[in-house]
Each structure stands twice: as structure tokens, then as C-alpha cells.
CSV table of C-alpha atoms in Angstrom, one decimal:
chain,number,residue,atom,x,y,z
A,511,MET,CA,-176.7,176.3,-43.5
A,512,VAL,CA,-178.5,174.6,-46.4
A,513,VAL,CA,-177.5,171.0,-47.1
A,514,LYS,CA,-177.4,170.1,-50.7
A,515,LYS,CA,-179.1,166.9,-51.7
A,516,PRO,CA,-176.8,164.5,-53.6
A,517,ARG,CA,-177.7,164.2,-57.2
A,518,PRO,CA,-178.9,160.8,-58.3
A,519,LYS,CA,-176.4,159.0,-60.6
A,520,LYS,CA,-177.5,158.6,-64.2
A,521,LYS,CA,-178.0,155.0,-65.2
A,522,PRO,CA,-175.9,153.9,-68.2
A,523,VAL,CA,-178.2,153.6,-71.2
A,524,THR,CA,-177.7,150.3,-73.0
A,525,LYS,CA,-178.6,150.4,-76.7
A,526,LYS,CA,-180.9,147.7,-77.8
A,527,VAL,CA,-180.3,146.1,-81.1
A,528,ALA,CA,-183.3,146.4,-83.4
A,529,PRO,CA,-184.9,143.1,-84.2
A,530,ALA,CA,-184.0,141.5,-87.5
A,531,PRO,CA,-186.6,142.4,-90.2
A,532,LEU,CA,-189.1,139.6,-91.0
A,533,ALA,CA,-187.8,137.5,-88.1
A,534,VAL,CA,-190.5,135.1,-87.5
A,535,LYS,CA,-190.2,132.5,-84.7
A,536,LYS,CA,-190.8,129.0,-85.9
A,537,PRO,CA,-193.8,127.5,-84.1
A,538,VAL,CA,-192.7,124.6,-81.9
A,539,VAL,CA,-194.8,121.6,-83.0
A,540,LYS,CA,-195.4,119.3,-80.0
A,541,LYS,CA,-195.1,115.6,-80.9
A,542,VAL,CA,-198.3,113.8,-80.3
A,543,VAL,CA,-197.5,110.8,-78.1
A,544,ASN,CA,-200.0,108.0,-78.1
A,545,GLN,CA,-200.5,106.9,-74.5
A,546,LEU,CA,-201.2,103.3,-75.7
A,547,PHE,CA,-197.6,102.9,-76.7
A,548,GLU,CA,-195.5,102.3,-73.6
A,549,LYS,CA,-191.7,102.9,-73.6
A,550,ARG,CA,-189.6,99.8,-73.6
A,551,PRO,CA,-185.9,100.9,-73.2
A,552,LYS,CA,-183.4,98.3,-74.5
A,553,ASN,CA,-181.0,96.6,-72.1
A,554,PHE,CA,-177.8,95.5,-73.9
A,555,GLY,CA,-176.5,93.4,-70.9
A,556,ILE,CA,-175.4,89.8,-71.2
A,557,GLY,CA,-178.4,87.6,-72.1
A,558,GLN,CA,-180.7,90.6,-72.7
A,559,ASN,CA,-181.5,92.4,-76.0
A,560,VAL,CA,-179.8,91.7,-79.3
A,561,GLN,CA,-176.6,93.8,-79.5
A,562,PRO,CA,-176.3,96.7,-81.9
A,563,LYS,CA,-174.1,96.2,-85.0
A,564,ARG,CA,-170.5,97.4,-84.2
A,565,ASP,CA,-166.9,96.7,-85.3
A,566,LEU,CA,-166.0,93.3,-83.7
A,567,SER,CA,-162.7,92.8,-85.6
A,568,ARG,CA,-160.8,92.8,-82.3
A,569,PHE,CA,-162.8,89.8,-81.1
A,570,VAL,CA,-162.6,87.8,-84.3
A,571,ARG,CA,-160.7,84.5,-84.2
A,572,TRP,CA,-158.4,85.1,-87.1
A,573,PRO,CA,-156.8,82.2,-89.1
A,574,LYS,CA,-153.6,80.9,-87.7
A,575,TYR,CA,-151.3,82.4,-90.4
A,576,ILE,CA,-152.7,85.9,-89.7
A,577,ARG,CA,-152.2,85.4,-85.9
A,578,VAL,CA,-148.6,84.1,-86.5
A,579,GLN,CA,-147.6,87.0,-88.7
A,580,ARG,CA,-149.1,89.6,-86.3
A,581,GLN,CA,-147.3,87.9,-83.3
A,582,LYS,CA,-144.0,87.9,-85.4
A,583,ALA,CA,-144.4,91.6,-86.1
A,584,VAL,CA,-144.9,92.4,-82.4
A,585,LEU,CA,-142.0,90.2,-81.3
A,586,GLN,CA,-139.6,91.9,-83.8
A,587,LYS,CA,-140.5,95.2,-82.3
A,588,ARG,CA,-140.2,94.1,-78.6
A,589,LEU,CA,-137.2,91.8,-78.7
A,590,LYS,CA,-133.6,93.0,-79.3
A,591,VAL,CA,-132.8,92.0,-82.9
A,592,PRO,CA,-129.1,91.4,-83.7
A,593,PRO,CA,-127.5,93.4,-86.6
A,594,PRO,CA,-127.2,90.4,-89.1
A,595,ILE,CA,-131.0,90.0,-89.0
A,596,ASN,CA,-131.9,93.6,-88.5
A,597,GLN,CA,-130.1,94.6,-91.8
A,598,PHE,CA,-133.0,93.0,-93.7
A,599,THR,CA,-135.3,95.8,-92.5
A,600,GLN,CA,-133.2,98.4,-94.4
A,601,THR,CA,-134.1,98.1,-98.1
A,602,LEU,CA,-133.1,99.9,-101.2
A,603,ASP,CA,-134.7,103.3,-101.7
A,604,LYS,CA,-137.7,103.6,-104.1
A,605,THR,CA,-136.1,105.6,-106.9
A,606,THR,CA,-133.0,103.2,-107.2
A,607,ALA,CA,-135.3,100.2,-106.9
A,608,VAL,CA,-137.4,101.3,-109.8
A,609,LYS,CA,-134.3,101.7,-112.0
A,610,LEU,CA,-133.0,98.3,-110.8
A,611,PHE,CA,-136.2,96.5,-111.7
A,612,LYS,CA,-136.3,98.2,-115.1
A,613,MET,CA,-132.8,96.9,-115.7
A,614,LEU,CA,-133.7,93.4,-114.5
A,615,GLU,CA,-136.8,93.3,-116.7
A,616,LYS,CA,-134.6,93.3,-119.8
A,617,TYR,CA,-132.8,90.2,-118.6
A,618,ARG,CA,-135.9,88.2,-117.7
A,619,PRO,CA,-135.7,84.5,-118.6
A,620,GLU,CA,-137.8,83.5,-121.7
A,621,SER,CA,-141.2,82.0,-121.1
A,622,MET,CA,-142.0,78.3,-121.9
A,623,LEU,CA,-144.1,79.4,-124.9
A,624,ALA,CA,-141.3,81.6,-126.4
A,625,LYS,CA,-138.8,78.8,-125.9
A,626,LYS,CA,-141.1,76.3,-127.6
A,627,GLN,CA,-141.6,78.6,-130.6
A,628,ARG,CA,-137.9,79.3,-130.9
A,629,LEU,CA,-137.0,75.6,-130.9
A,630,LYS,CA,-139.8,74.9,-133.4
A,631,LYS,CA,-138.4,77.4,-135.8
A,632,ILE,CA,-135.0,75.8,-135.6
A,633,ALA,CA,-136.5,72.3,-136.1
A,634,GLU,CA,-138.5,73.5,-139.2
A,635,ALA,CA,-135.4,75.1,-140.7
A,636,LYS,CA,-133.4,71.9,-140.2
A,637,VAL,CA,-136.2,69.8,-141.8
A,638,GLN,CA,-136.1,72.1,-144.9
A,639,GLY,CA,-132.3,71.5,-145.1
A,640,LYS,CA,-131.3,75.1,-144.1
A,641,GLU,CA,-128.2,75.8,-142.1
A,642,VAL,CA,-129.0,77.1,-138.7
A,643,GLU,CA,-126.3,79.4,-137.4
A,644,PRO,CA,-125.7,79.1,-133.6
A,645,LYS,CA,-126.6,82.4,-132.0
A,646,LYS,CA,-124.9,83.9,-129.0
A,647,LYS,CA,-126.5,82.8,-125.8
A,648,PRO,CA,-128.6,85.7,-124.4
A,649,SER,CA,-127.8,86.8,-120.8
A,650,TYR,CA,-130.5,86.1,-118.3
A,651,VAL,CA,-130.7,86.7,-114.5
A,652,ALA,CA,-129.6,83.8,-112.4
A,653,ALA,CA,-132.2,82.8,-109.7
A,654,GLY,CA,-132.1,80.7,-106.5
A,655,THR,CA,-129.8,80.7,-103.5
A,656,ASN,CA,-127.6,77.8,-104.6
A,657,THR,CA,-127.0,79.2,-108.1
A,658,VAL,CA,-126.3,82.7,-106.8
A,659,THR,CA,-123.9,81.4,-104.1
A,660,LYS,CA,-121.9,79.5,-106.7
A,661,LEU,CA,-121.7,82.6,-108.9
A,662,ILE,CA,-120.6,84.8,-106.0
A,663,GLU,CA,-117.9,82.3,-105.0
A,664,GLN,CA,-116.6,82.1,-108.6
A,665,LYS,CA,-116.8,86.0,-108.7
A,666,LYS,CA,-119.0,85.8,-111.8
A,667,ALA,CA,-121.9,87.8,-110.3
A,668,GLN,CA,-121.8,91.5,-111.0
A,669,LEU,CA,-124.8,92.4,-108.9
A,670,VAL,CA,-126.8,90.3,-106.3
A,671,VAL,CA,-130.4,91.2,-105.3
A,672,ILE,CA,-131.8,89.7,-102.1
A,673,ALA,CA,-135.4,89.7,-101.0
A,674,HIS,CA,-136.1,91.2,-97.5
A,675,ASP,CA,-139.0,88.9,-96.5
A,676,VAL,CA,-137.5,85.4,-97.0
A,677,ASP,CA,-138.9,82.8,-94.6
A,678,PRO,CA,-136.9,81.2,-93.0
A,679,LEU,CA,-134.3,84.0,-93.1
A,680,GLU,CA,-131.4,81.5,-92.6
A,681,LEU,CA,-131.6,80.7,-96.3
A,682,VAL,CA,-130.1,84.2,-97.2
A,683,LEU,CA,-128.6,85.3,-93.9
A,684,PHE,CA,-125.1,84.6,-95.0
A,685,LEU,CA,-125.3,86.2,-98.4
A,686,PRO,CA,-124.5,89.9,-97.4
A,687,ALA,CA,-121.4,88.8,-95.6
A,688,LEU,CA,-120.3,86.5,-98.5
A,689,CYS,CA,-120.8,89.4,-101.0
A,690,ARG,CA,-118.7,91.8,-98.9
A,691,LYS,CA,-116.0,89.2,-98.6
A,692,MET,CA,-115.9,88.5,-102.3
A,693,GLY,CA,-116.3,92.2,-103.2
A,694,VAL,CA,-119.6,91.7,-105.1
A,695,PRO,CA,-122.2,94.5,-104.9
A,696,TYR,CA,-125.4,93.4,-103.3
A,697,CYS,CA,-128.7,95.0,-102.3
A,698,ILE,CA,-131.7,94.1,-100.3
A,699,VAL,CA,-135.1,94.9,-101.9
A,700,LYS,CA,-138.7,94.5,-100.9
A,701,GLY,CA,-140.6,91.5,-102.0
A,702,LYS,CA,-139.7,87.9,-102.7
A,703,ALA,CA,-142.9,87.9,-104.8
A,704,ARG,CA,-141.6,90.8,-106.9
A,705,LEU,CA,-138.4,88.9,-107.6
A,706,GLY,CA,-140.4,85.7,-108.3
A,707,ARG,CA,-142.5,87.6,-110.9
A,708,LEU,CA,-139.2,88.5,-112.8
A,709,VAL,CA,-138.2,84.8,-113.1
A,710,ARG,CA,-141.8,83.6,-113.8
A,711,ARG,CA,-142.3,81.9,-110.4
A,712,LYS,CA,-144.4,82.6,-107.3
A,713,THR,CA,-141.5,83.7,-105.1
A,714,CYS,CA,-137.7,84.0,-105.4
A,715,THR,CA,-135.1,84.5,-102.6
A,716,THR,CA,-132.2,85.9,-104.7
A,717,LEU,CA,-131.2,87.1,-108.2
A,718,ALA,CA,-127.8,87.7,-109.7
A,719,LEU,CA,-126.7,89.5,-112.9
A,720,THR,CA,-123.6,88.1,-114.5
A,721,THR,CA,-123.3,89.9,-117.8
A,722,VAL,CA,-124.9,93.1,-119.2
A,723,GLU,CA,-125.2,94.3,-122.8
A,724,ASN,CA,-123.0,97.1,-124.0
A,725,ASN,CA,-125.8,99.7,-124.4
A,726,ASP,CA,-126.8,99.1,-120.8
A,727,LYS,CA,-123.4,99.5,-119.2
A,728,PRO,CA,-123.5,103.2,-118.4
A,729,ASN,CA,-126.8,102.9,-116.5
A,730,PHE,CA,-125.6,99.7,-114.9
A,731,GLY,CA,-122.4,101.4,-113.7
A,732,LYS,CA,-124.4,104.2,-112.0
A,733,LEU,CA,-126.7,101.5,-110.4
A,734,LEU,CA,-123.7,99.6,-109.0
A,735,GLU,CA,-122.3,102.8,-107.5
A,736,ALA,CA,-125.5,103.6,-105.7
A,737,VAL,CA,-125.8,100.0,-104.5
A,738,ARG,CA,-122.2,100.0,-103.2
A,739,THR,CA,-122.7,103.3,-101.2
A,740,ASN,CA,-126.0,102.1,-99.7
A,741,PHE,CA,-124.9,98.6,-98.7
A,742,ASN,CA,-121.2,97.4,-99.2
A,743,GLU,CA,-119.6,100.6,-97.9
A,744,ARG,CA,-122.0,100.9,-94.9
A,745,HIS,CA,-120.8,97.6,-93.4
A,746,ASP,CA,-119.5,99.1,-90.1
A,747,GLU,CA,-122.7,101.1,-89.6
A,748,ILE,CA,-124.9,98.0,-90.3
A,749,ARG,CA,-122.7,95.9,-88.0
A,750,ARG,CA,-123.4,98.2,-85.0
A,751,HIS,CA,-127.1,98.8,-85.5
A,752,TRP,CA,-129.3,96.6,-83.4
A,753,GLY,CA,-133.1,96.5,-83.9
A,754,GLY,CA,-136.2,96.1,-81.8
A,755,GLY,CA,-136.4,97.0,-78.1
A,756,ILE,CA,-139.5,99.2,-78.6
A,757,LEU,CA,-141.9,98.9,-75.7
A,758,GLY,CA,-145.7,98.7,-76.1
A,759,SER,CA,-148.2,101.3,-74.9
A,760,LYS,CA,-149.1,99.3,-71.8
A,761,SER,CA,-145.5,98.9,-70.7
A,762,LEU,CA,-144.8,102.6,-71.3
A,763,ALA,CA,-147.9,103.5,-69.3
A,764,ARG,CA,-146.8,101.3,-66.4
A,765,ILE,CA,-143.2,102.7,-66.4
A,766,ALA,CA,-144.6,106.3,-66.5
A,767,LYS,CA,-146.9,105.5,-63.5
A,768,LEU,CA,-143.9,104.1,-61.5
A,769,GLU,CA,-141.9,107.2,-62.3
A,770,ARG,CA,-144.7,109.5,-61.2
A,771,ALA,CA,-145.0,107.5,-57.9
A,772,LYS,CA,-141.2,107.9,-57.3
A,773,ALA,CA,-141.3,111.6,-58.0
A,774,ARG,CA,-144.2,112.0,-55.6
A,775,GLU,CA,-142.3,110.1,-52.8
A,776,LEU,CA,-139.2,112.3,-53.4
A,777,ALA,CA,-141.3,115.5,-53.2
A,778,GLN,CA,-142.8,114.3,-49.9
A,779,LYS,CA,-139.4,113.6,-48.4
A,780,GLN,CA,-138.0,116.9,-49.5
A,781,GLY,CA,-141.1,118.8,-48.4
């Protein structure tokens, strides 16, 4: 019986990709190193080489007012903030605030120069023997905590605007409650400096509008409606809402680590 030899298996032929046309390898140029120059690696340890330039703002000793405002911001996040104080973090929305400041701009008090010129014209007219008719007193915004408080108590204020960043906050802390009690629409806006600019001062805590011209009344009515819905009618919600109580990254990491350890112990007991 003839035993057939097993046929050798054919090797799979792999197709080689043709080399790219005009592919020329770049000649590697060896850097000539002078043996006379020895390597001196820098050591950036304490008391060694001069440190490289880097951002050192973390290690800067900042001025005291910057340190205080940063600490204050951190404390307001960490500590539990009661609702009467926390309500000053909720300000009027941007679109309504723009409309409000446009309205207040019309009732800005006159500057010292404008007043001087007005009185000068009246004086010149009197010197010439002309009769000066008394004009109707223009309506301006009332500014300052004491003035605004009196207007609210007398129910003369139609709209009260309070700055959110008054320091100390106790100066205006009672105003929202007083406005609600007397039924006066109030709103909290960003920036005592912005309010101050309206009344030609550096800063201002509160403003109040007492009267509005007839042509502004339709827009003013819409503004009051928006302010009432955002602040006066949300009293119950504001009264319940506490602020702060947000933990930092280190505290969260520590709590997570403890939780993982507890979970591991539980798994070991069960397993």
C-alpha cells in the first residue's frame, strides 16, 4: 500500500504596499558636542539654583481688604445663612434691571453745575425786572436709608430699590420686611456703586421713586408688576430659603474617604 505524502500548506501571501514615490529619508544630522563643555544640571532645591519663573499668586501676601473679602465669600458659602440675609443674594433679573435703570435715569437729580446755571438765569431775570413764574418742582429719586424709610412709612414711595452689597448689611436688612408690611413694591439690584452713580455719589444704599410723569406711567406700571411678582409676592418662598452650607473640596474628599472605608468594612462583614 502506497502512503501519500501530505501536501505542504501554502503560506498566505501578504501584499506589500509600494513605497511612496520620491520618498526620501531625511538624513539624521548628529549634533556635534564639544567635549570641553561639561553638563551642569540645575538643582531647584531650597538654597540651590535660582527658581524658574512660575505663577506664585497662591503664595502672595495680599492686602488685608482682599483677604477679608475672600474669607467673607468662603464663610458665606460654608456657614448656614438665615433667610433675611440670604434674600440679598437673589437680585432682579438683567432685562428688568435694564428697564428699571433706564426709568431711574430720567429722574436723576440735577448736577451742581446745572443747578447753578438755573439759579443764575432766575437771578438775572429778577435783576432785569422780569417776572419769574414759579415752575412745578421736578420729581427726582429720593436717596439714602433715612429718607427712603420715612417715605415708606408715609406710603409716599411708589418703588424702592435696594443695593445687594451694602456693608454693613444691617443698614438695609429691615427694608424688605417694612416694604411688605406697608405694601410698597421693592426690589434688590446689583451694585451700591451703580445706584450711587445715579444720584451723583460714590455709593448709595437705597433709592425710592415717589412720582412719575404721565408719559412714563404705562411702562412704570409694567415694571411694578414685574417687581411685585419677583419680590413682594414671593415672601413665603424667601422666608423658607436658607443659604450657605456648601462644603469645600477637602471636606467632601474626607467624607467620601470615610464612606468608602465604611462600605469596605460592610463588604468584609457580609463576605
